Protein backbone atom coordinates (compact mmCIF):
# COMPACT_ATOMS: atom_id res chain seq x y z
CA MET A 1 0.00 0.00 0.00
CA LEU A 2 2.81 2.43 0.85
CA ASN A 3 3.99 2.44 -2.75
CA ARG A 4 0.91 4.57 -3.45
CA LEU A 5 1.98 7.20 -0.88
CA SER A 6 4.76 9.59 -1.80
CA LEU A 7 7.32 11.10 0.55
CA ARG A 8 6.16 14.53 -0.57
CA GLN A 9 2.59 13.77 0.52
CA MET A 10 3.91 12.60 3.87
CA GLU A 11 5.92 15.81 4.21
CA TYR A 12 2.81 17.92 3.61
CA PHE A 13 0.83 15.88 6.14
CA VAL A 14 3.53 16.15 8.84
CA ALA A 15 3.86 19.91 8.33
CA THR A 16 0.09 20.33 8.67
CA ALA A 17 -0.01 18.13 11.77
CA LYS A 18 2.74 20.10 13.50
CA LEU A 19 1.35 23.51 12.62
CA GLY A 20 -2.33 22.65 13.03
CA SER A 21 -3.26 24.54 9.89
CA ILE A 22 -3.16 23.89 6.16
CA ALA A 23 -2.53 27.59 5.52
CA SER A 24 0.49 27.60 7.87
CA ALA A 25 1.84 24.42 6.29
CA SER A 26 1.40 25.98 2.86
CA ALA A 27 3.52 28.96 3.89
CA GLN A 28 6.22 26.73 5.36
CA VAL A 29 6.66 24.28 2.48
CA HIS A 30 5.82 26.84 -0.23
CA ILE A 31 3.04 24.75 -1.76
CA SER A 32 -0.54 25.83 -2.38
CA SER A 33 -3.19 24.96 0.21
CA PRO A 34 -5.26 22.90 -2.27
CA SER A 35 -2.20 20.74 -3.00
CA ILE A 36 -1.72 20.06 0.71
CA SER A 37 -5.42 19.31 1.16
CA ALA A 38 -5.26 16.89 -1.76
CA ALA A 39 -2.21 15.14 -0.27
CA ILE A 40 -3.94 14.67 3.09
CA ALA A 41 -7.11 13.43 1.41
CA HIS A 42 -5.07 10.94 -0.60
CA ILE A 43 -3.37 9.54 2.51
CA GLU A 44 -6.72 9.23 4.30
CA ALA A 45 -8.23 7.43 1.30
CA GLU A 46 -5.28 5.05 0.91
CA LEU A 47 -5.13 4.14 4.59
CA GLY A 48 -8.88 4.26 5.13
CA VAL A 49 -8.59 6.37 8.27
CA GLN A 50 -9.41 9.90 9.39
CA LEU A 51 -6.23 11.81 10.22
CA PHE A 52 -7.68 15.07 11.52
CA VAL A 53 -10.65 16.42 13.40
CA ARG A 54 -11.50 19.79 11.92
CA HIS A 55 -12.50 22.49 14.43
CA PRO A 56 -13.71 25.77 12.86
CA SER A 57 -12.28 27.86 15.70
CA LYS A 58 -9.19 25.82 16.64
CA GLY A 59 -7.99 24.51 13.29
CA LEU A 60 -6.94 20.90 12.78
CA ALA A 61 -6.30 18.37 15.54
CA LEU A 62 -4.87 14.92 14.98
CA THR A 63 -7.02 11.92 15.72
CA THR A 64 -5.52 9.09 17.74
CA VAL A 65 -4.68 7.13 14.62
CA GLY A 66 -3.52 10.35 12.96
CA THR A 67 -0.90 10.77 15.69
CA LEU A 68 0.39 7.25 15.08
CA VAL A 69 0.49 7.81 11.31
CA MET A 70 2.39 11.08 11.79
CA GLN A 71 5.03 9.35 13.92
CA GLN A 72 5.56 6.70 11.26
CA CYS A 73 5.67 9.32 8.50
CA GLU A 74 8.29 11.31 10.41
CA ASP A 75 10.35 8.14 10.80
CA LEU A 76 10.09 7.35 7.09
CA LEU A 77 11.05 10.91 6.12
CA GLU A 78 14.04 10.80 8.45
CA ARG A 79 15.17 7.46 7.01
CA ALA A 80 14.74 8.77 3.47
CA SER A 81 16.90 11.82 4.22
CA ARG A 82 19.65 9.53 5.51
CA LEU A 83 19.81 7.81 2.13
CA TYR A 84 21.29 11.00 0.69
CA ASP A 85 23.88 11.12 3.47
CA ILE A 86 24.87 7.52 2.82
CA ALA A 87 25.16 8.12 -0.91
CA SER A 88 27.08 11.34 -0.35
CA ASP A 89 29.54 9.75 2.06
CA SER A 90 30.18 6.78 -0.22
CA SER A 91 30.52 8.68 -3.50
CA ASN A 92 31.95 12.00 -2.25
CA ALA A 93 29.04 13.66 -4.04
CA ILE A 94 27.28 16.57 -2.41
CA GLN A 95 23.57 15.92 -2.75
CA GLY A 96 20.31 15.84 -0.83
CA VAL A 97 17.89 18.27 0.79
CA LEU A 98 19.34 21.22 2.70
CA ARG A 99 16.94 23.30 4.81
CA VAL A 100 18.53 26.68 5.55
CA GLY A 101 16.96 29.15 7.95
CA SER A 102 17.70 32.82 7.40
CA PHE A 103 17.00 35.82 9.62
CA GLN A 104 14.59 37.86 7.54
CA PRO A 105 16.40 41.24 7.39
CA LEU A 106 19.61 39.45 6.31
CA THR A 107 18.03 37.36 3.56
CA PRO A 108 18.05 39.90 0.67
CA MET A 109 21.80 40.33 1.09
CA LEU A 110 22.95 36.81 1.97
CA ALA A 111 20.56 34.51 0.10
CA PRO A 112 21.64 35.13 -3.53
CA GLU A 113 25.38 34.66 -3.07
CA VAL A 114 25.67 32.39 -0.05
CA ILE A 115 22.55 30.20 -0.02
CA PHE A 116 21.47 29.94 -3.65
CA GLY A 117 25.07 30.21 -4.81
CA PHE A 118 25.58 26.93 -2.96
CA ALA A 119 22.70 25.39 -4.91
CA ARG A 120 24.25 26.53 -8.19
CA ALA A 121 27.60 25.06 -7.19
CA PHE A 122 26.07 21.67 -6.30
CA SER A 123 23.32 20.80 -8.75
CA LYS A 124 22.23 17.68 -6.83
CA VAL A 125 21.39 19.69 -3.71
CA ASP A 126 17.79 20.75 -3.15
CA VAL A 127 18.16 23.95 -1.11
CA ARG A 128 15.05 25.05 0.77
CA LEU A 129 15.16 28.58 2.19
CA VAL A 130 13.12 29.20 5.34
CA GLU A 131 12.89 32.86 6.41
CA GLY A 132 11.83 34.01 9.85
CA ASP A 133 12.55 36.18 12.84
CA GLN A 134 14.89 34.95 15.55
CA GLN A 135 12.17 33.29 17.61
CA GLU A 136 10.77 31.46 14.59
CA LEU A 137 14.21 30.20 13.56
CA MET A 138 15.02 28.92 17.05
CA ASN A 139 11.69 27.10 17.17
CA LYS A 140 12.36 25.48 13.80
CA LEU A 141 15.83 24.35 14.89
CA HIS A 142 14.37 22.71 18.00
CA ALA A 143 11.64 21.05 15.90
CA HIS A 144 14.21 19.77 13.37
CA GLU A 145 12.44 21.71 10.61
CA ILE A 146 15.69 23.34 9.45
CA ASP A 147 19.26 22.03 9.43
CA VAL A 148 21.14 25.28 10.00
CA ALA A 149 20.28 28.94 10.43
CA ILE A 150 22.18 32.07 9.40
CA THR A 151 21.19 34.47 12.14
CA TYR A 152 22.21 36.46 15.22
CA ASP A 153 23.29 35.40 18.71
CA LEU A 154 20.06 36.53 20.36
CA GLN A 155 18.70 34.50 23.29
CA LEU A 156 20.27 31.19 22.36
CA SER A 157 19.35 28.21 24.53
CA ASP A 158 21.89 25.65 25.74
CA GLU A 159 20.61 23.29 23.02
CA ILE A 160 21.79 25.62 20.25
CA THR A 161 25.37 25.65 19.00
CA PHE A 162 26.36 29.05 17.61
CA GLU A 163 29.45 29.85 15.55
CA THR A 164 30.28 33.54 15.14
CA LEU A 165 31.29 34.65 11.64
CA ALA A 166 31.07 38.47 11.83
CA HIS A 167 30.37 41.36 14.18
CA LEU A 168 27.66 43.90 13.25
CA PRO A 169 27.75 46.99 15.49
CA PRO A 170 24.62 49.16 15.61
CA HIS A 171 24.43 52.45 13.71
CA VAL A 172 21.97 55.29 13.19
CA LEU A 173 19.97 55.67 9.98
CA VAL A 174 18.33 59.00 9.14
CA SER A 175 16.94 60.80 6.10
CA GLU A 176 19.27 63.14 4.22
CA LEU A 177 17.27 66.12 5.56
CA HIS A 178 17.43 65.08 9.20
CA PRO A 179 19.51 67.45 11.39
CA LEU A 180 21.56 64.51 12.69
CA ALA A 181 22.63 63.69 9.13
CA LEU A 182 25.21 66.48 9.42
CA GLN A 183 26.97 64.92 12.41
CA PRO A 184 29.80 62.38 12.09
CA ALA A 185 28.55 60.57 15.22
CA VAL A 186 25.37 60.60 17.29
CA THR A 187 24.90 59.99 21.03
CA PHE A 188 21.96 58.34 22.76
CA GLU A 189 21.29 61.62 24.57
CA GLU A 190 20.79 63.29 21.19
CA LEU A 191 18.60 60.44 19.93
CA SER A 192 16.36 60.16 23.00
CA PRO A 193 13.99 63.10 22.27
CA GLU A 194 13.91 62.40 18.52
CA PRO A 195 11.10 60.23 17.06
CA MET A 196 12.26 56.66 16.44
CA VAL A 197 11.02 54.04 13.97
CA LEU A 198 11.60 50.60 15.51
CA LEU A 199 12.28 47.34 13.69
CA ASP A 200 9.62 45.39 15.57
CA LEU A 201 10.86 41.80 15.43
CA PRO A 202 10.98 39.49 18.46
CA MET A 203 14.34 39.76 20.27
CA SER A 204 15.56 42.42 17.81
CA ARG A 205 13.35 45.11 19.36
CA GLU A 206 14.52 44.11 22.85
CA TYR A 207 18.13 44.40 21.68
CA PHE A 208 17.67 47.93 20.27
CA LEU A 209 15.75 49.18 23.30
CA SER A 210 18.36 47.65 25.64
CA LEU A 211 20.97 49.98 24.12
CA PHE A 212 18.94 52.97 25.33
CA ALA A 213 18.43 51.38 28.73
CA LYS A 214 22.17 50.89 29.10
CA ALA A 215 22.73 54.55 28.18
CA GLY A 216 20.15 55.57 30.82
CA VAL A 217 17.81 57.40 28.44
CA PRO A 218 14.42 56.43 26.95
CA ALA A 219 13.65 55.82 23.29
CA ASN A 220 10.85 57.87 21.74
CA VAL A 221 9.27 55.17 19.55
CA VAL A 222 6.61 56.68 17.26
CA ALA A 223 6.29 53.94 14.63
CA ARG A 224 7.06 50.24 14.23
CA SER A 225 7.28 47.64 11.49
CA ARG A 226 8.41 44.03 11.14
CA SER A 227 9.82 44.85 7.69
CA GLU A 228 13.27 46.37 7.32
CA GLU A 229 12.28 47.99 4.01
CA VAL A 230 9.18 49.58 5.55
CA VAL A 231 11.33 50.98 8.36
CA ARG A 232 13.83 52.34 5.82
CA SER A 233 11.04 53.99 3.83
CA MET A 234 9.55 55.62 6.93
CA VAL A 235 12.97 56.93 7.91
CA ALA A 236 13.67 58.24 4.40
CA ASN A 237 10.35 60.10 4.50
CA GLY A 238 11.23 61.89 7.72
CA ILE A 239 9.01 60.02 10.18
CA GLY A 240 12.00 59.38 12.43
CA TYR A 241 15.41 57.77 12.72
CA THR A 242 16.14 54.09 13.31
CA LEU A 243 18.91 51.84 14.58
CA PHE A 244 20.17 49.01 12.39
CA ASN A 245 22.98 46.49 12.39
CA VAL A 246 22.73 45.41 8.75
CA ARG A 247 24.52 47.67 6.27
CA PRO A 248 22.85 47.44 2.82
CA LYS A 249 25.01 48.89 0.06
CA SER A 250 22.07 50.88 -1.24
CA ASN A 251 21.55 54.26 0.44
CA GLN A 252 18.03 54.63 -0.92
CA SER A 253 14.65 53.43 0.28
CA LEU A 254 12.32 51.63 -2.11
CA ASP A 255 10.61 54.92 -3.01
CA GLY A 256 13.93 56.41 -4.11
CA LYS A 257 14.57 58.75 -1.17
CA ARG A 258 18.09 58.98 0.23
CA LEU A 259 19.20 57.58 3.58
CA VAL A 260 22.28 58.51 5.58
CA ARG A 261 24.10 56.15 7.95
CA ARG A 262 25.84 57.68 10.97
CA ARG A 263 28.06 56.31 13.72
CA LEU A 264 26.51 55.54 17.08
CA ALA A 265 28.80 57.00 19.73
CA GLY A 266 30.10 54.91 22.61
CA GLU A 267 30.79 51.23 23.10
CA ASN A 268 27.71 49.30 22.06
CA ARG A 269 27.15 45.57 21.97
CA PRO A 270 27.29 44.37 18.35
CA MET A 271 25.05 41.72 16.90
CA LEU A 272 27.06 38.57 16.24
CA LEU A 273 26.22 37.12 12.84
CA GLY A 274 26.80 33.41 12.51
CA LEU A 275 25.58 29.85 12.14
CA ALA A 276 23.13 28.22 14.54
CA THR A 277 22.54 24.46 14.69
CA TYR A 278 20.69 22.15 17.06
CA SER A 279 23.33 20.58 19.30
CA ALA A 280 21.60 17.20 19.63
CA MET A 281 21.35 16.71 15.87
CA LYS A 282 24.36 15.17 14.14
CA ARG A 283 25.42 17.33 11.23
CA SER A 284 25.39 15.64 7.86
CA ARG A 285 28.25 16.05 5.42
CA LEU A 286 25.99 18.28 3.33
CA VAL A 287 25.42 20.64 6.26
CA GLU A 288 29.14 20.72 7.04
CA VAL A 289 30.01 21.63 3.44
CA PHE A 290 27.41 24.40 3.45
CA MET A 291 28.74 25.77 6.74
CA GLN A 292 32.22 25.82 5.27
CA ARG A 293 30.91 27.92 2.38
CA CYS A 294 29.39 30.35 4.87
CA ARG A 295 32.74 30.65 6.66
CA SER A 296 34.38 31.50 3.35
CA TYR A 297 31.79 34.12 2.35
CA ILE A 298 30.95 35.84 5.66
CA SER A 299 33.51 37.59 7.86
CA ASP A 300 34.28 40.94 9.44
CA GLN A 301 36.17 41.81 6.26
CA TYR A 302 33.35 40.97 3.83
CA ILE A 303 29.64 40.24 3.98
CA PRO A 304 27.72 39.81 0.69
CA GLY A 305 25.45 42.72 -0.07
CA MET A 306 26.75 44.89 2.77
CA SER A 307 29.07 47.87 2.87
CA ALA A 308 32.19 47.75 5.04
CA ALA A 309 31.75 48.50 8.75
CA SER A 310 34.13 51.47 8.46
CA PHE A 311 32.29 53.05 5.51
CA PHE A 312 29.77 55.80 6.18
CA ASP A 313 28.20 57.65 3.25
CA PRO A 314 29.53 61.20 2.91
CA HIS A 315 26.62 63.62 3.15
CA MET A 316 26.55 66.87 1.25
CA VAL A 317 23.88 69.43 2.06
CA VAL A 318 22.31 71.01 -1.01
CA PRO A 319 21.77 74.73 -0.26
CA PRO A 320 18.20 75.98 -0.68
CA PRO A 321 17.35 77.83 -3.92
CA GLY A 322 18.47 81.45 -3.93
CA SER A 323 20.97 81.09 -1.10
CA ALA A 324 24.58 82.17 -1.43
CA VAL A 325 27.08 79.51 -2.33
């Protein structure tokens, strides 16, 4: 009977069972909801059992037999993934499925060269990118839903192994018309009364606000967003300043307005950019090779898509029309 069930269908079923929602599973495995529904219906028809109880308000809950089926499916998927490791070890070929987690604000800069560049270099590797905030990535590592994460050193549990690749100190980002754009460096005392736009991601927001707490002054947060690009656009349009650690090479927001990066005075804790893995999970050869690529491409001297830590855009003030030059 199992020859009529595919590993892909099992993967969709397991994702739905763990997340309790077809829509959530669809977002995780990047497959349409109807395809996942069809896969679950196929498994139920083949096995002649009901896998889920559907609650309108609470989503999907596994039946007793559904729980047993999920356990067996997880075991089969794990065994199938080991086949690639065995083949890779015996033939020195790099192949198999690699699930890479990426901290969302870093993804536009790191994914093309580091993550998908790895897929181009090894055609037999199926690279699956999973984006998320720090909390989401840590949860996925604990649940064995990703093999490795490129992220920060924020609130790591004892079960997570973290390898630092680069240091990202915080800096101030303002619009070109902001008064602070004229200063070579900015203090927290100068920032405190100014309106701030906060990158509102779990653990990231706590990190930024902790810098103000350490300096003994409050932050005047007037706007928030989970999207780095939305924050950049709000800053470029004069809504406020922000603090960032990432250093995109572009000094423009998506609407074309100019941004200016300025030094943050004092000694401030940098974000440590690196590789996070689940300590209890043995790393496959594929994961080790990918991590080696990351070590080669990410360092304090070079990070794909980012400007150097020592580079701050020179800012020239354009005099208003009619003024003396």
